[in-house]
């Protein structure tokens, strides 16, 4: 979080040397920032948290990470979340998207072992955001699968779908009063199309990409229906997934620039459809 704020400041300073667009944002526009649990929380094995595939990968294959670093401490947001919320308020954001670490609240991935310390951490964070007038957008899965499921084949194993269902039901039940916007899975294409064929440390087959995508979509659909059928009427929230997309704007109204935009968009769509 602290790095993210500093980076944003650097971008603003850099942009100050350029021509500034003075057009105001629309009235309905809301400014937000986002993080993911593994990237900021740290405390990777504290207070009953289980291990995730990112914990395992960073510990087992440090030579495959450019600087050999890991998320054991990261931004230490687990201990310093109050400072982080204060920074968010100072920045003036209206939305904060963060992810819940599945193994922090379910150490072995299953609902037969609930880690109340993990539940308390996210409850305290959500309450503090509410007190400061910052709307949370909560991502239920952002790449940190509980280790036990990797031993079962990872996202290639459709059995994970029902475990994911148990996990999200617990999140809706325990955090739903504070959350109006849910993201089921962050960028399935990053997990399946990038993570699997290029995963370093785990030997995978080419068909794994498709099995992973199938299981991701089944998990998303189950989470969606659990929320809609069991919680939406009372909690009045919305739920979807986060997809990685690319958009292009023409540099001018010229025919050449308009055609260049169309070409770029067609290329982008063709790439994602073939991936």
PDB file of N, CA and C in Angstrom, residues 145-188:
ATOM      1  N   UNK A 145      -4.675 -19.630  -4.061  1.00  0.00           N
ATOM      2  CA  UNK A 145      -5.370 -20.884  -3.769  1.00  0.00           C
ATOM      3  C   UNK A 145      -4.747 -21.572  -2.552  1.00  0.00           C
ATOM      4  N   UNK A 146      -5.556 -22.094  -1.616  1.00  0.00           N
ATOM      5  CA  UNK A 146      -4.988 -22.866  -0.511  1.00  0.00           C
ATOM      6  C   UNK A 146      -4.129 -24.023  -1.032  1.00  0.00           C
ATOM      7  N   UNK A 147      -2.989 -24.224  -0.399  1.00  0.00           N
ATOM      8  CA  UNK A 147      -2.014 -25.221  -0.879  1.00  0.00           C
ATOM      9  C   UNK A 147      -2.616 -26.605  -1.045  1.00  0.00           C
ATOM     10  N   UNK A 148      -3.508 -26.965  -0.148  1.00  0.00           N
ATOM     11  CA  UNK A 148      -4.074 -28.311  -0.173  1.00  0.00           C
ATOM     12  C   UNK A 148      -4.743 -28.612  -1.508  1.00  0.00           C
ATOM     13  N   UNK A 149      -5.293 -27.585  -2.151  1.00  0.00           N
ATOM     14  CA  UNK A 149      -5.992 -27.827  -3.415  1.00  0.00           C
ATOM     15  C   UNK A 149      -5.020 -27.983  -4.585  1.00  0.00           C
ATOM     16  N   UNK A 150      -3.854 -27.387  -4.485  1.00  0.00           N
ATOM     17  CA  UNK A 150      -2.845 -27.608  -5.517  1.00  0.00           C
ATOM     18  C   UNK A 150      -2.412 -29.072  -5.510  1.00  0.00           C
ATOM     19  N   UNK A 151      -2.370 -29.646  -4.320  1.00  0.00           N
ATOM     20  CA  UNK A 151      -2.022 -31.067  -4.185  1.00  0.00           C
ATOM     21  C   UNK A 151      -3.101 -31.954  -4.805  1.00  0.00           C
ATOM     22  N   UNK A 152      -4.303 -31.401  -4.960  1.00  0.00           N
ATOM     23  CA  UNK A 152      -5.414 -32.142  -5.593  1.00  0.00           C
ATOM     24  C   UNK A 152      -5.496 -31.865  -7.092  1.00  0.00           C
ATOM     25  N   UNK A 153      -4.549 -31.083  -7.630  1.00  0.00           N
ATOM     26  CA  UNK A 153      -4.568 -30.783  -9.057  1.00  0.00           C
ATOM     27  C   UNK A 153      -4.857 -29.336  -9.381  1.00  0.00           C
ATOM     28  N   UNK A 154      -5.019 -28.509  -8.339  1.00  0.00           N
ATOM     29  CA  UNK A 154      -5.274 -27.094  -8.578  1.00  0.00           C
ATOM     30  C   UNK A 154      -6.605 -26.873  -9.274  1.00  0.00           C
ATOM     31  N   UNK A 155      -6.685 -25.789 -10.054  1.00  0.00           N
ATOM     32  CA  UNK A 155      -7.936 -25.440 -10.720  1.00  0.00           C
ATOM     33  C   UNK A 155      -8.301 -26.415 -11.837  1.00  0.00           C
ATOM     34  N   UNK A 156      -7.434 -27.367 -12.125  1.00  0.00           N
ATOM     35  CA  UNK A 156      -7.788 -28.405 -13.092  1.00  0.00           C
ATOM     36  C   UNK A 156      -8.788 -29.404 -12.514  1.00  0.00           C
ATOM     37  N   UNK A 157      -8.934 -29.387 -11.195  1.00  0.00           N
ATOM     38  CA  UNK A 157      -9.801 -30.358 -10.535  1.00  0.00           C
ATOM     39  C   UNK A 157     -11.167 -29.740 -10.240  1.00  0.00           C
ATOM     40  N   UNK A 158     -12.229 -30.176 -10.916  1.00  0.00           N
ATOM     41  CA  UNK A 158     -13.560 -29.587 -10.712  1.00  0.00           C
ATOM     42  C   UNK A 158     -14.098 -29.753  -9.297  1.00  0.00           C
ATOM     43  N   UNK A 159     -13.506 -30.644  -8.495  1.00  0.00           N
ATOM     44  CA  UNK A 159     -13.960 -30.797  -7.113  1.00  0.00           C
ATOM     45  C   UNK A 159     -13.782 -29.512  -6.320  1.00  0.00           C
ATOM     46  N   UNK A 160     -12.857 -28.651  -6.770  1.00  0.00           N
ATOM     47  CA  UNK A 160     -12.608 -27.391  -6.069  1.00  0.00           C
ATOM     48  C   UNK A 160     -13.854 -26.500  -6.089  1.00  0.00           C
ATOM     49  N   UNK A 161     -14.700 -26.667  -7.080  1.00  0.00           N
ATOM     50  CA  UNK A 161     -15.882 -25.804  -7.216  1.00  0.00           C
ATOM     51  C   UNK A 161     -16.727 -25.810  -5.951  1.00  0.00           C
ATOM     52  N   UNK A 162     -17.019 -26.970  -5.415  1.00  0.00           N
ATOM     53  CA  UNK A 162     -17.869 -27.043  -4.224  1.00  0.00           C
ATOM     54  C   UNK A 162     -17.160 -26.489  -2.986  1.00  0.00           C
ATOM     55  N   UNK A 163     -15.856 -26.693  -2.901  1.00  0.00           N
ATOM     56  CA  UNK A 163     -15.112 -26.087  -1.790  1.00  0.00           C
ATOM     57  C   UNK A 163     -15.156 -24.561  -1.885  1.00  0.00           C
ATOM     58  N   UNK A 164     -15.044 -24.055  -3.110  1.00  0.00           N
ATOM     59  CA  UNK A 164     -15.144 -22.613  -3.318  1.00  0.00           C
ATOM     60  C   UNK A 164     -16.526 -22.114  -2.904  1.00  0.00           C
ATOM     61  N   UNK A 165     -17.534 -22.902  -3.214  1.00  0.00           N
ATOM     62  CA  UNK A 165     -18.895 -22.548  -2.816  1.00  0.00           C
ATOM     63  C   UNK A 165     -19.034 -22.419  -1.305  1.00  0.00           C
ATOM     64  N   UNK A 166     -18.452 -23.354  -0.564  1.00  0.00           N
ATOM     65  CA  UNK A 166     -18.490 -23.290   0.902  1.00  0.00           C
ATOM     66  C   UNK A 166     -17.769 -22.047   1.414  1.00  0.00           C
ATOM     67  N   UNK A 167     -16.633 -21.751   0.793  1.00  0.00           N
ATOM     68  CA  UNK A 167     -15.830 -20.587   1.190  1.00  0.00           C
ATOM     69  C   UNK A 167     -16.582 -19.281   0.949  1.00  0.00           C
ATOM     70  N   UNK A 168     -17.164 -19.114  -0.243  1.00  0.00           N
ATOM     71  CA  UNK A 168     -17.837 -17.847  -0.527  1.00  0.00           C
ATOM     72  C   UNK A 168     -19.101 -17.698   0.314  1.00  0.00           C
ATOM     73  N   UNK A 169     -19.774 -18.794   0.587  1.00  0.00           N
ATOM     74  CA  UNK A 169     -20.970 -18.728   1.442  1.00  0.00           C
ATOM     75  C   UNK A 169     -20.592 -18.192   2.821  1.00  0.00           C
ATOM     76  N   UNK A 170     -19.471 -18.639   3.340  1.00  0.00           N
ATOM     77  CA  UNK A 170     -18.988 -18.143   4.634  1.00  0.00           C
ATOM     78  C   UNK A 170     -18.696 -16.644   4.558  1.00  0.00           C
ATOM     79  N   UNK A 171     -18.068 -16.206   3.463  1.00  0.00           N
ATOM     80  CA  UNK A 171     -17.762 -14.784   3.298  1.00  0.00           C
ATOM     81  C   UNK A 171     -19.038 -13.947   3.227  1.00  0.00           C
ATOM     82  N   UNK A 172     -20.021 -14.407   2.467  1.00  0.00           N
ATOM     83  CA  UNK A 172     -21.282 -13.681   2.363  1.00  0.00           C
ATOM     84  C   UNK A 172     -21.960 -13.594   3.736  1.00  0.00           C
ATOM     85  N   UNK A 173     -21.891 -14.694   4.473  1.00  0.00           N
ATOM     86  CA  UNK A 173     -22.545 -14.766   5.771  1.00  0.00           C
ATOM     87  C   UNK A 173     -21.880 -13.847   6.796  1.00  0.00           C
ATOM     88  N   UNK A 174     -20.549 -13.840   6.820  1.00  0.00           N
ATOM     89  CA  UNK A 174     -19.830 -13.124   7.866  1.00  0.00           C
ATOM     90  C   UNK A 174     -19.507 -11.665   7.515  1.00  0.00           C
ATOM     91  N   UNK A 175     -19.399 -11.369   6.213  1.00  0.00           N
ATOM     92  CA  UNK A 175     -19.003 -10.008   5.810  1.00  0.00           C
ATOM     93  C   UNK A 175     -20.076  -9.254   5.024  1.00  0.00           C
ATOM     94  N   UNK A 176     -21.149  -9.936   4.663  1.00  0.00           N
ATOM     95  CA  UNK A 176     -22.130  -9.376   3.750  1.00  0.00           C
ATOM     96  C   UNK A 176     -22.787  -8.090   4.214  1.00  0.00           C
ATOM     97  N   UNK A 177     -22.887  -7.884   5.506  1.00  0.00           N
ATOM     98  CA  UNK A 177     -23.536  -6.658   5.992  1.00  0.00           C
ATOM     99  C   UNK A 177     -22.715  -5.413   5.690  1.00  0.00           C
ATOM    100  N   UNK A 178     -21.425  -5.605   5.392  1.00  0.00           N
ATOM    101  CA  UNK A 178     -20.548  -4.469   5.109  1.00  0.00           C
ATOM    102  C   UNK A 178     -20.240  -4.312   3.618  1.00  0.00           C
ATOM    103  N   UNK A 179     -20.628  -5.289   2.804  1.00  0.00           N
ATOM    104  CA  UNK A 179     -20.183  -5.336   1.405  1.00  0.00           C
ATOM    105  C   UNK A 179     -21.369  -5.299   0.448  1.00  0.00           C
ATOM    106  N   UNK A 180     -21.340  -4.370  -0.484  1.00  0.00           N
ATOM    107  CA  UNK A 180     -22.380  -4.277  -1.504  1.00  0.00           C
ATOM    108  C   UNK A 180     -21.876  -4.672  -2.893  1.00  0.00           C
ATOM    109  N   UNK A 181     -20.553  -4.820  -3.027  1.00  0.00           N
ATOM    110  CA  UNK A 181     -19.974  -5.185  -4.325  1.00  0.00           C
ATOM    111  C   UNK A 181     -18.994  -6.334  -4.128  1.00  0.00           C
ATOM    112  N   UNK A 182     -19.268  -7.446  -4.807  1.00  0.00           N
ATOM    113  CA  UNK A 182     -18.420  -8.629  -4.727  1.00  0.00           C
ATOM    114  C   UNK A 182     -17.844  -8.962  -6.100  1.00  0.00           C
ATOM    115  N   UNK A 183     -16.590  -9.395  -6.105  1.00  0.00           N
ATOM    116  CA  UNK A 183     -15.941  -9.939  -7.298  1.00  0.00           C
ATOM    117  C   UNK A 183     -15.619 -11.393  -6.988  1.00  0.00           C
ATOM    118  N   UNK A 184     -16.143 -12.312  -7.759  1.00  0.00           N
ATOM    119  CA  UNK A 184     -15.924 -13.734  -7.460  1.00  0.00           C
ATOM    120  C   UNK A 184     -14.472 -14.150  -7.687  1.00  0.00           C
ATOM    121  N   UNK A 185     -13.977 -13.910  -8.904  1.00  0.00           N
ATOM    122  CA  UNK A 185     -12.625 -14.341  -9.281  1.00  0.00           C
ATOM    123  C   UNK A 185     -11.950 -13.212 -10.047  1.00  0.00           C
ATOM    124  N   UNK A 186     -10.722 -12.902  -9.684  1.00  0.00           N
ATOM    125  CA  UNK A 186      -9.980 -11.869 -10.393  1.00  0.00           C
ATOM    126  C   UNK A 186      -9.340 -12.442 -11.659  1.00  0.00           C
ATOM    127  N   UNK A 187      -9.742 -11.912 -12.791  1.00  0.00           N
ATOM    128  CA  UNK A 187      -9.114 -12.198 -14.078  1.00  0.00           C
ATOM    129  C   UNK A 187      -8.804 -13.680 -14.296  1.00  0.00           C
ATOM    130  N   UNK A 188      -9.811 -14.496 -14.553  1.00  0.00           N
ATOM    131  CA  UNK A 188      -9.550 -15.917 -14.827  1.00  0.00           C
ATOM    132  C   UNK A 188      -8.491 -16.135 -15.904  1.00  0.00           C
TER     133      UNK A 188
END
